[in-house]
Coordinates of C-alpha atoms in Angstrom, one line a residue:
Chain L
X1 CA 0.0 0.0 0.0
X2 CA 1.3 3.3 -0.8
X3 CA 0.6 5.6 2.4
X4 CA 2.1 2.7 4.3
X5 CA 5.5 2.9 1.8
X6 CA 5.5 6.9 2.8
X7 CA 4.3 6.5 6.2
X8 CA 7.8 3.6 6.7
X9 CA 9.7 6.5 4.4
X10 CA 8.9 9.4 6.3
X11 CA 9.6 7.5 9.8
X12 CA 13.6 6.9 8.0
X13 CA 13.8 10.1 7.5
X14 CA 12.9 12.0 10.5
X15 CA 14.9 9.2 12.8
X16 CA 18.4 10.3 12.2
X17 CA 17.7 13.8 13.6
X18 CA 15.5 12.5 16.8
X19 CA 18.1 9.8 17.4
X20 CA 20.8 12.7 17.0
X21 CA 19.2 14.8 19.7
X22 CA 17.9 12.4 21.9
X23 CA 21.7 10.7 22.1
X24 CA 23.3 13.8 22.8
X25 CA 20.7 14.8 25.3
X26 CA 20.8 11.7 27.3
X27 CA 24.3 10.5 26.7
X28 CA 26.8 13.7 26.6
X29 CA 25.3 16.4 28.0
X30 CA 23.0 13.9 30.5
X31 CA 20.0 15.4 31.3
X32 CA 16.7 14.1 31.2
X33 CA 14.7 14.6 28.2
X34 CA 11.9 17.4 29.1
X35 CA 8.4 17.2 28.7
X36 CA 8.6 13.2 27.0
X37 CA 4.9 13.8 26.1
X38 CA 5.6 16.7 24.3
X39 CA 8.2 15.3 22.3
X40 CA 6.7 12.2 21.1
X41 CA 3.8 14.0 19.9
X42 CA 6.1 16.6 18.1
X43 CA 7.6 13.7 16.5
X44 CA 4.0 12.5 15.0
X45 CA 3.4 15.9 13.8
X46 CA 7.0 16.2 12.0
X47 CA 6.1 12.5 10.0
X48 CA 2.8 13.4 9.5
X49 CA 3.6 17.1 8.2
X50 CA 6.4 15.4 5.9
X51 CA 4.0 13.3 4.0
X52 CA 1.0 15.4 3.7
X53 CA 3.5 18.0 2.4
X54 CA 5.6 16.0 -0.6
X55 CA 2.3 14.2 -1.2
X56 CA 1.1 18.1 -1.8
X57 CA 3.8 18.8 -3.5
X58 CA 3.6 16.0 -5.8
X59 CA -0.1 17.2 -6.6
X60 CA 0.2 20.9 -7.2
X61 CA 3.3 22.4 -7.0
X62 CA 5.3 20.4 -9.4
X63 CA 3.0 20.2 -12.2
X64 CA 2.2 23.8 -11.1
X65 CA 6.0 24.3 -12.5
X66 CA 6.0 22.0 -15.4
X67 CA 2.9 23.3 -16.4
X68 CA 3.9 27.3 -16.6
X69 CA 6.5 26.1 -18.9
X70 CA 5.0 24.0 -21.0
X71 CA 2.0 27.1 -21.5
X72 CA 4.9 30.0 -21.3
X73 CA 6.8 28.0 -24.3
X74 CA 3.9 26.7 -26.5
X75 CA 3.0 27.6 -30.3
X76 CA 0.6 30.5 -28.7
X77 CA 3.9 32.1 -27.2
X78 CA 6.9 30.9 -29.0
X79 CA 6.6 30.8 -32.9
X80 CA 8.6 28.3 -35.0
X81 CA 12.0 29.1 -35.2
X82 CA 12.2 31.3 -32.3
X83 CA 15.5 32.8 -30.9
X84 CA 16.3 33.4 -27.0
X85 CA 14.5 37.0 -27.3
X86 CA 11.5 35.5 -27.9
X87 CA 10.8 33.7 -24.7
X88 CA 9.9 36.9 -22.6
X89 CA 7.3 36.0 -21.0
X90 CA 9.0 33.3 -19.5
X91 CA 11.9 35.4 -18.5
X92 CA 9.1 38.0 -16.6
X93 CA 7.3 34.5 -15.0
X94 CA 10.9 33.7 -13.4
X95 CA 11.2 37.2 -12.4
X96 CA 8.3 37.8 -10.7
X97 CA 8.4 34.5 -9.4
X98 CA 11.9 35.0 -8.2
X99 CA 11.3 38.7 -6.5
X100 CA 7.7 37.7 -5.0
X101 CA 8.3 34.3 -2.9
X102 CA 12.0 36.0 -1.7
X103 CA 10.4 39.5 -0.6
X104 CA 7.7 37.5 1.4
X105 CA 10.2 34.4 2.5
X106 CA 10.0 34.5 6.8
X107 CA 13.5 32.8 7.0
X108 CA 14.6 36.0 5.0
X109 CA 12.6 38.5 7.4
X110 CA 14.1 36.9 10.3
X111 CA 18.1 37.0 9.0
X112 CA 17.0 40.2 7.9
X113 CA 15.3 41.6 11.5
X114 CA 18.5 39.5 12.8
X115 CA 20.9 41.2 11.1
X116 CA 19.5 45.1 12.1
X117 CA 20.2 44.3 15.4
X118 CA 23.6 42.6 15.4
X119 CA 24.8 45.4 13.1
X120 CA 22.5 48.3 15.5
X121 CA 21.3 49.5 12.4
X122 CA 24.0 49.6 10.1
X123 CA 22.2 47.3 7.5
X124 CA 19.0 48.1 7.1
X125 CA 16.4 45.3 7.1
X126 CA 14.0 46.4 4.4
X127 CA 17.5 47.4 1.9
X128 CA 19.0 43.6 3.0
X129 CA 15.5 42.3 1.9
X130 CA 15.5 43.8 -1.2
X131 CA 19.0 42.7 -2.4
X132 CA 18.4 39.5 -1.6
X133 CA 15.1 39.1 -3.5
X134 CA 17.0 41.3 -6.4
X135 CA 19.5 38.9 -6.5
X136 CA 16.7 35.4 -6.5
X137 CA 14.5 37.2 -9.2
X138 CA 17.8 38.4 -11.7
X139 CA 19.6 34.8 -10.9
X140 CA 16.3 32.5 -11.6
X141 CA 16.3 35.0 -14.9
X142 CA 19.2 34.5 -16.2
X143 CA 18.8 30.5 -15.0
X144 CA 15.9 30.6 -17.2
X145 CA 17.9 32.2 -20.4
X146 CA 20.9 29.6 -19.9
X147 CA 18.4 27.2 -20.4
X148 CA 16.5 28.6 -23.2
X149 CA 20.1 29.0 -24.9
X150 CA 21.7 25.9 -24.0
X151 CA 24.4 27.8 -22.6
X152 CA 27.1 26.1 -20.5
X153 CA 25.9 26.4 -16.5
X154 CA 29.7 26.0 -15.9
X155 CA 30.6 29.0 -17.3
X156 CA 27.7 31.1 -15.5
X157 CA 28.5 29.8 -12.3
X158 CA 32.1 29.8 -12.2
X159 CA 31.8 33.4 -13.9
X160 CA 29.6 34.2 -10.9
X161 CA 32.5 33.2 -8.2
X162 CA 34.7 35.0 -9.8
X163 CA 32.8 37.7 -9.2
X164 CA 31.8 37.0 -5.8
X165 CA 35.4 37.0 -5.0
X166 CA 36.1 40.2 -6.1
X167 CA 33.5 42.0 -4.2
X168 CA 34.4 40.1 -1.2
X169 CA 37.3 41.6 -1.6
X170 CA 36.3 45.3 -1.9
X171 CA 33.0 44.7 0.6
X172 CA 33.1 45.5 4.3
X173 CA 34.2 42.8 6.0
X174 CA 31.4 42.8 8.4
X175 CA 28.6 41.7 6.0
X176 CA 30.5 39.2 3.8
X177 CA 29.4 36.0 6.4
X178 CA 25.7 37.5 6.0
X179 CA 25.8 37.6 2.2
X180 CA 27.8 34.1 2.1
X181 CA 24.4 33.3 3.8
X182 CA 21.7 35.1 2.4
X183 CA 22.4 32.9 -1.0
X184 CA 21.6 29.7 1.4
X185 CA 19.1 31.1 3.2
X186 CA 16.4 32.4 0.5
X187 CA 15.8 29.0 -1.4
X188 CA 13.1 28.0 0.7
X189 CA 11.1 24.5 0.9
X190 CA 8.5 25.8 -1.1
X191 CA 10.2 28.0 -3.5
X192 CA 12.5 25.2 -4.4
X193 CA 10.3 22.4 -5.9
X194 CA 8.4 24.9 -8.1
X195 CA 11.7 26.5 -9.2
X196 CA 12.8 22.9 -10.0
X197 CA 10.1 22.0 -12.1
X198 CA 10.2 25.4 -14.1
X199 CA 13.7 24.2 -15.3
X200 CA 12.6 20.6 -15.8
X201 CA 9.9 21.8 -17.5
X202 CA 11.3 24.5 -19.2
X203 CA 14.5 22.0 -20.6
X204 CA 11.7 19.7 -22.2
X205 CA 9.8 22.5 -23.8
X206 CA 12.4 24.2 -25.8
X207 CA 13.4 22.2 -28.8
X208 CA 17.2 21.0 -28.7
X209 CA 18.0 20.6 -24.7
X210 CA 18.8 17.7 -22.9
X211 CA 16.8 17.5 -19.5
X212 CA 19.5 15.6 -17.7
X213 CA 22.1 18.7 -19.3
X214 CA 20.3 22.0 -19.1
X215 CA 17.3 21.0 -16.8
X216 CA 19.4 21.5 -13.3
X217 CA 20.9 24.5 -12.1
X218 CA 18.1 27.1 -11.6
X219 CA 18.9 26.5 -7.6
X220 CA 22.2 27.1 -8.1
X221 CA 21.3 30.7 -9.7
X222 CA 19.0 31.4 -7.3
X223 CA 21.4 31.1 -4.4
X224 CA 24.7 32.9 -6.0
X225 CA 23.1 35.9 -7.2
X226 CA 21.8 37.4 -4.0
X227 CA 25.4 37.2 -2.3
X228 CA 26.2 39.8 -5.2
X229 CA 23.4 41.8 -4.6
X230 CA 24.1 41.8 -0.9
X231 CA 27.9 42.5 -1.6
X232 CA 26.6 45.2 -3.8
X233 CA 24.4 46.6 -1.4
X234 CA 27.0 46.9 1.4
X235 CA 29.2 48.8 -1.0
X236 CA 26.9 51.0 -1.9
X237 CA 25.3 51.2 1.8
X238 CA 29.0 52.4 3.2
X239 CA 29.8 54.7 -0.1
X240 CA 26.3 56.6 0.8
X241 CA 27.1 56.6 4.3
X242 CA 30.9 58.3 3.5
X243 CA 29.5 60.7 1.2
X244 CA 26.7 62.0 3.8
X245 CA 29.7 61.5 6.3
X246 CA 31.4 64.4 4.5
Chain Z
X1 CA -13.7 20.5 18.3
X2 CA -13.5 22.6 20.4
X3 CA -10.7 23.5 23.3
X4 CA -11.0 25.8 26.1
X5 CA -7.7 25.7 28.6
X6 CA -4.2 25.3 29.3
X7 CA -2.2 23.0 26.7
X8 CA -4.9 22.5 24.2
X9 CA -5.2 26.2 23.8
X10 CA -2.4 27.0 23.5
X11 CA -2.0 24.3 20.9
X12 CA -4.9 25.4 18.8
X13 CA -3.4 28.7 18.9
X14 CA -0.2 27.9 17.4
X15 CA -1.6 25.7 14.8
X16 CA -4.3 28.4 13.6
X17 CA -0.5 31.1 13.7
X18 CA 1.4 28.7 12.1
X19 CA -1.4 27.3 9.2
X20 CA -1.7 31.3 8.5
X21 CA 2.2 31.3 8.4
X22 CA 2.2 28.5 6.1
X23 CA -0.5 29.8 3.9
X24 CA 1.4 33.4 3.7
X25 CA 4.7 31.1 2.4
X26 CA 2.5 29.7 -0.5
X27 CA 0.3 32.9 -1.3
X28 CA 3.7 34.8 -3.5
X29 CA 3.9 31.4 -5.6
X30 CA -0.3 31.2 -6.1
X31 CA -0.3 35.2 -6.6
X32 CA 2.2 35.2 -9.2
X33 CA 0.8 31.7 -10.8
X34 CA -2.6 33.4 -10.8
X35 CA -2.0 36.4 -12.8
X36 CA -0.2 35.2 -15.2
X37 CA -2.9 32.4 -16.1
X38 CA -5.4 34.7 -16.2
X39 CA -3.6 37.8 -17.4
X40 CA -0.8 36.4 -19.8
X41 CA -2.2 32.9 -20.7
X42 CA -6.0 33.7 -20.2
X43 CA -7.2 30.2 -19.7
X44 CA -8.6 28.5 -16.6
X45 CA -6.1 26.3 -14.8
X46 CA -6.5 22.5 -16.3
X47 CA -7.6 20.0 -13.6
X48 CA -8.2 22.4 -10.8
X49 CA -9.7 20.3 -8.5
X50 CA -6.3 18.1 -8.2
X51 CA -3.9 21.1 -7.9
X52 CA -6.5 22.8 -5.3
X53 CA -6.3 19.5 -2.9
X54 CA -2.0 19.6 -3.5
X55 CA -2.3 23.2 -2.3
X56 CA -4.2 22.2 1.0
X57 CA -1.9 19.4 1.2
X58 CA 1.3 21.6 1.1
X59 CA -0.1 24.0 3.2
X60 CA -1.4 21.6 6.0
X61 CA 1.5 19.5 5.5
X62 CA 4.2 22.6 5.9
X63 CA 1.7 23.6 9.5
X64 CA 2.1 20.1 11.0
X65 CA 5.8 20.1 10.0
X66 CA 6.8 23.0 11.6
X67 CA 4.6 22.7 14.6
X68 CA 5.7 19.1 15.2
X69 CA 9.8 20.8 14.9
X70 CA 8.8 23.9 17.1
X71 CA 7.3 21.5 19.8
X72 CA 9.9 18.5 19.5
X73 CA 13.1 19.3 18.1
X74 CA 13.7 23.1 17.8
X75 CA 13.7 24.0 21.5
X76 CA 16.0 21.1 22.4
X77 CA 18.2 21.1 19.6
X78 CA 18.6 25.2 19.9
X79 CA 19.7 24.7 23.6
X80 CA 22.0 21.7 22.8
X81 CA 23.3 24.4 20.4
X82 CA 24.1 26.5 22.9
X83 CA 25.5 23.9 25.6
X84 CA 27.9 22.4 23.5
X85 CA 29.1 26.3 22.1
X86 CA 29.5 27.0 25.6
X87 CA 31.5 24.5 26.9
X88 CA 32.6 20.7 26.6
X89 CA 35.6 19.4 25.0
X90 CA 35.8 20.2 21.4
X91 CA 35.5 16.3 20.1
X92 CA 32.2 16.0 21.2
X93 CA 31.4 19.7 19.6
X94 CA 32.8 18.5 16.3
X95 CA 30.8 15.4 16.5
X96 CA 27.8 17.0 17.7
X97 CA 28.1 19.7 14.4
X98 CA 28.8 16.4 12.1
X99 CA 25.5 14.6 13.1
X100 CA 23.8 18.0 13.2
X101 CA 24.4 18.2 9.7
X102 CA 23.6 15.0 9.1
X103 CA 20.8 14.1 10.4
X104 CA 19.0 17.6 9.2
X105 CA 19.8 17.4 6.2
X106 CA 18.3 13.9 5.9
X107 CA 14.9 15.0 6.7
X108 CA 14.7 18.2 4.6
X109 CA 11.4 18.1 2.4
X110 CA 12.8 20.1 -0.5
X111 CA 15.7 17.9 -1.1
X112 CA 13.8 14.3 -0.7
X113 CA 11.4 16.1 -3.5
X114 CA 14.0 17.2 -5.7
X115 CA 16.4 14.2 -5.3
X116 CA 13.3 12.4 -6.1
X117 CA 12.8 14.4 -9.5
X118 CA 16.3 14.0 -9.9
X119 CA 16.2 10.3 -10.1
X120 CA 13.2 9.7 -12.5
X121 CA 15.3 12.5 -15.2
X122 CA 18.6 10.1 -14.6
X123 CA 16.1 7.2 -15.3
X124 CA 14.8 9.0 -18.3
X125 CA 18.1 10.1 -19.6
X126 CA 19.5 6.5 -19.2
X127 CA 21.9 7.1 -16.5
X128 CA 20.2 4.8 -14.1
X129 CA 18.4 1.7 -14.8
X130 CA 14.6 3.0 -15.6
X131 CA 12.6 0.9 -12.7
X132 CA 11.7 2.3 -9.5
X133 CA 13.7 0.4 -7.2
X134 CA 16.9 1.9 -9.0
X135 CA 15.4 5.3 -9.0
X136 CA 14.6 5.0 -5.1
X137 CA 18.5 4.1 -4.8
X138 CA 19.9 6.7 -6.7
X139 CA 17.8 9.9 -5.0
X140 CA 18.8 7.8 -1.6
X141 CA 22.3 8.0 -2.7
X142 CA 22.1 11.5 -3.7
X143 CA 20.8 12.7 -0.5
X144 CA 22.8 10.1 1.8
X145 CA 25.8 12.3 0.0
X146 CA 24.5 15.6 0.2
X147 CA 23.7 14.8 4.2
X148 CA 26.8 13.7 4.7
X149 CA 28.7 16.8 2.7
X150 CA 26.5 19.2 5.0
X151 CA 28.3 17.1 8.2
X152 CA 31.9 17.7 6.9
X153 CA 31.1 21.3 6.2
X154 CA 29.6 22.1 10.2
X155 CA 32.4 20.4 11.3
X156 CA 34.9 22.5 9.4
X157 CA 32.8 25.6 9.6
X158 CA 33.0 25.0 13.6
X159 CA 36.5 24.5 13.1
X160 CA 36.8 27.6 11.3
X161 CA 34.8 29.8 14.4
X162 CA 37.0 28.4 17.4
X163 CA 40.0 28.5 15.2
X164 CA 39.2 31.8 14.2
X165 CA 40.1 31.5 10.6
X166 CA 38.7 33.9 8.1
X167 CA 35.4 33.3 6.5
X168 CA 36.0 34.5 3.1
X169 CA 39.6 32.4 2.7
X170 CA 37.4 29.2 3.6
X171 CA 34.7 29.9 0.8
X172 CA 37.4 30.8 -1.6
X173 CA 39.2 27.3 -1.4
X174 CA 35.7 25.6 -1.5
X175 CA 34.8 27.9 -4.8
X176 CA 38.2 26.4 -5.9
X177 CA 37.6 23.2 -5.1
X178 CA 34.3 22.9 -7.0
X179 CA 35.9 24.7 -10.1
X180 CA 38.6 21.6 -9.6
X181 CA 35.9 18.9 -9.5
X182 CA 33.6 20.3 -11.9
X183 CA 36.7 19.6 -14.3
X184 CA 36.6 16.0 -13.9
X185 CA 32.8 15.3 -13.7
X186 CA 30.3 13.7 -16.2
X187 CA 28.8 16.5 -17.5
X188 CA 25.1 14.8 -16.5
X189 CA 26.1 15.4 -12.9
X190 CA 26.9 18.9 -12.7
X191 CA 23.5 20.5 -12.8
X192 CA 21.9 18.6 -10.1
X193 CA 24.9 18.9 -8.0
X194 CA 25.3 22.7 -8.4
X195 CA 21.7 22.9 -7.1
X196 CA 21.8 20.5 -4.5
X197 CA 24.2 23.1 -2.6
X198 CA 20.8 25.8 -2.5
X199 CA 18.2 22.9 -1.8
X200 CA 19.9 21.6 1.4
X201 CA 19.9 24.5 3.2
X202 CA 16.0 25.0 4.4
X203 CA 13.2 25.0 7.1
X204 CA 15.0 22.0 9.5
X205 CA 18.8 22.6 8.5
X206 CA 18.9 26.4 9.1
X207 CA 17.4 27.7 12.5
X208 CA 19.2 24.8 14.1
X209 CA 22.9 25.2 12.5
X210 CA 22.1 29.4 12.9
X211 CA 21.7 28.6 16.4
X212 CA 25.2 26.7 16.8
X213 CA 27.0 29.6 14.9
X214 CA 25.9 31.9 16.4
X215 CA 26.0 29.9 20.1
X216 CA 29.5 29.6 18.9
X217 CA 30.2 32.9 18.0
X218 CA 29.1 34.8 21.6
X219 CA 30.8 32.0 23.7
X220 CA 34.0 32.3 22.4
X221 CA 35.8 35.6 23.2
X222 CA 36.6 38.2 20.9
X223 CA 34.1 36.5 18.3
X224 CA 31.6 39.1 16.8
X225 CA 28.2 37.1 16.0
X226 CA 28.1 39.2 12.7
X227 CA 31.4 38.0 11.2
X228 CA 31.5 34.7 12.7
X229 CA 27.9 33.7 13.2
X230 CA 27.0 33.5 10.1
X231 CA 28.8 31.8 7.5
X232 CA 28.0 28.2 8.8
X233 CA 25.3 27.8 6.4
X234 CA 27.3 29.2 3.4
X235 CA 29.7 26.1 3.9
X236 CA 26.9 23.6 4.0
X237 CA 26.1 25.0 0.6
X238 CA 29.0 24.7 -1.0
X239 CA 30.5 21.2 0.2
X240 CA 27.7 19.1 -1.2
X241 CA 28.2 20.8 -4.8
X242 CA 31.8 19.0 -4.5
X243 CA 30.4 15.8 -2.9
X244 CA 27.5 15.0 -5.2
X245 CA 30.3 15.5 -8.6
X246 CA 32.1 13.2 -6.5
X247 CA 29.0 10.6 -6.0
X248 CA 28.8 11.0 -9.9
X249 CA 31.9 10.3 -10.7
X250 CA 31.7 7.0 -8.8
X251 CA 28.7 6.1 -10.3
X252 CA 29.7 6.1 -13.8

């Protein structure tokens, strides 16, 4: 039966980190576990929560992906013969898509509200939050365009560290551990299936790619890019701050 | 049903915050799906029904998730965090970071999904064997790899924080090392294990290693939270990009 094979799978999953915390609690640090009530039912919630949710995933939000590029690249939008500049309206889907989910992500707003206070005020939470979603909607953009061009991810990414390297360099040394992060951070547990299957999707749609070449690497956009915008945005934060200085 | 004191109350309470929480993480997606089917493609959504019960899936699936973590594991884990930052000889802090890593990153949704998606376009590209039993090894594999890259990187981003050694030279000899790798990996590999660096780090992985870095950071002296707090989940992106080239290399 198949909730029973997800039921036995979701168990698997959840055990390493219970067993994790449950060893260290009683064995190293040796205290008793708190409120054993509590925890168990926790537990049940955590396996219950991961099945309903890939179950839901597996319903809606992956063909939800597959299915916006399938629409965004059909014979009403793409002609016969089109070339990269044709595919707008996917482009602007990935945008939006990109900038919306990242503005509103709560992992963000907490880094963000985080970060205000461990700098008292020197990075401004709203200005951190939009860099970061900046930097999602422009990477999962120009993910999208790689894709629609076949172009080498490679090259894109390794082009990207280059870059990332030198802003580290020229970035105030305080923010470059939150911008290392913010890439991490953004790609939320939503965000990341949908994003998935609009490159899956997207790499069957368009005549000439391999799924298995091209398909991958819209992640991997989406989490460089905002550690240049938030690089950026410190430069520009403490060139602002000299000039009013003066 | 309907609940009146103490616990149960204050259960209901958090499940009504955290189903509205849940339902805010979803809306940006559904908003921005919405108007472009109706304002850019202008047809109704094919087989509504289906995608309508996925969404109340996700969404009750994402509540029960993070309810069950904020009433089990967050609160203990956090102040393990803390004790082991604190004090406690520094084998069992490394070991403690490892299985952190670990054992998160084993039970993050977004990675089983996408290691799962993974394995049926290896399946249909021919690079595994196309019945289900190899596909359920390969994604195992995947994530086994990408759990285990997320280990190494705690413990040497822990490492890192007591030993006091500068962020940025870390990431720069990880960017290298992937650069190295990606020269010598089957070109089928590289996409998934660029991404798998962005997909491990979510709702389990990061307020729990966030809490060790930055436990870290304010127990030791003359560590500034900023600077060395974060950073911790930087590494855990980068290693498993490395590791998963690796895992393809071997398979081929």
């Amino acid at each position: 039966m198949n909730v029973w094979a997800d039921l036995i799978a979701a168990v698997r999953d959840v055990f390493p980190i219970a067993a994790t915390i449950l060893l260290f609690q009683v064995g190293v640090i040796r205290r008793p576990l708190p409120h054993p009530g509590r925890l168990l039912r926790g537990l049940l919630l955590v396996v219950a929560g991961m099945m309903l949710f890939l179950k839901g995933l597996e319903l809606a939000l992956f063909p939800l992906g597959e299915m916006m590029a399938a629409q965004l690249t059909g014979p009403r939008f793409i002609p016969e013969g089109a070339r990269p500049g044709d595919y707008r309206w996917v482009y602007l889907f990935a945008f939006s898509l990109g900038f919306a989910t990242t503005l509103a992500e709560p992992a963000l707003i907490a880094v963000a509200l985080k970060a205000r206070e461990i700098s008292g005020g020197a990075i401004h939470d709203w200005g951190l939050r939009l860099a970061v979603s900046l930097g999602v909607a422009l990477g999962i953009t120009l993910g999208t365009y790689r894709i629609v061009t076949g172009a080498s991810l490679v090259v894109f990414i390794v082009g990207g560290y280059v870059l990332v390297v030198l802003q580290t360099a020229l970035a105030p040394r305080m923010i470059v551990g939150l911008a290392y992060d913010s890439g991490g951070v953004t790609t939320s547990t939503v965000t990341v299936p949908l994003v998935t299957a609009l490159g899956l999707g997207l790499a069957r749609s368009v005549p000439g790619r391999d799924v298995l070449v091209d398909g991958f690497g819209l992640i991997a956009f989406a989490s460089l890019f905002p550690i240049m915008t938030v690089l950026g945005y410190a430069q520009l934060a403490e060139t602002l701050a000299r000039l009013r200085g003066k | 049903m309907v609940v009146f004191q103490g616990e149960e109350f204050a259960i209901g309470n958090a499940f009504l915050r955290q189903l509205i929480a849940s339902g805010l993480d979803l809306a940006p997606v559904l908003a921005v799906i919405v108007v472009f089917q109706l304002g850019v493609v202008r047809q109704p959504l094919p087989d509504l029904l289906d995608l309508l019960a996925g969404v109340g899936l996700t969404v009750l699936g994402l509540t029960f998730f993070v309810l069950g973590l904020e009433q089990a594991l967050f609160p203990l884990g956090e102040s393990m965090a803390y004790a082991f930052a604190r004090k406690g000889s520094l084998t069992w802090l490394l070991l403690f970071a490892f299985c952190l890593g670990f054992a998160t990153t084993v039970a993050e949704p977004a990675l089983i999904a996408v290691a799962d998606q993974a394995a049926v376009v290896a399946a249909d590209g021919g690079m595994v064997a196309a019945d289900p039993r190899a596909q359920a090894r390969y994604a195992l594999g995947l994530r086994l790899t990408v759990a285990l890259a997320v280990g190494v990187a705690l413990v040497i981003g822990v490492l890192r924080i007591v030993r006091g050694w500068p962020l940025h030279r870390l990431m720069i000899l990880g960017y290298l090392a992937v650069m190295a790798v990606t020269w010598f990996a089957p070109v089928e590999i590289i996409g998934i294990a660029y991404d798998s660096g962005g997909v491990t780090t979510s709702t389990i992985t990061v307020p729990l290693v966030t809490a060790l870095g930055v436990g870290l950071a304010h127990s030791i002296r003359g560590r500034n939270p900023l600077v060395d707090g974060f950073g911790l989940i930087a590494f855990a992106s980068l290693t498993p990009m490395v590791f998963v080239m690796i895992y393809g290399m071997l398979m081929r």
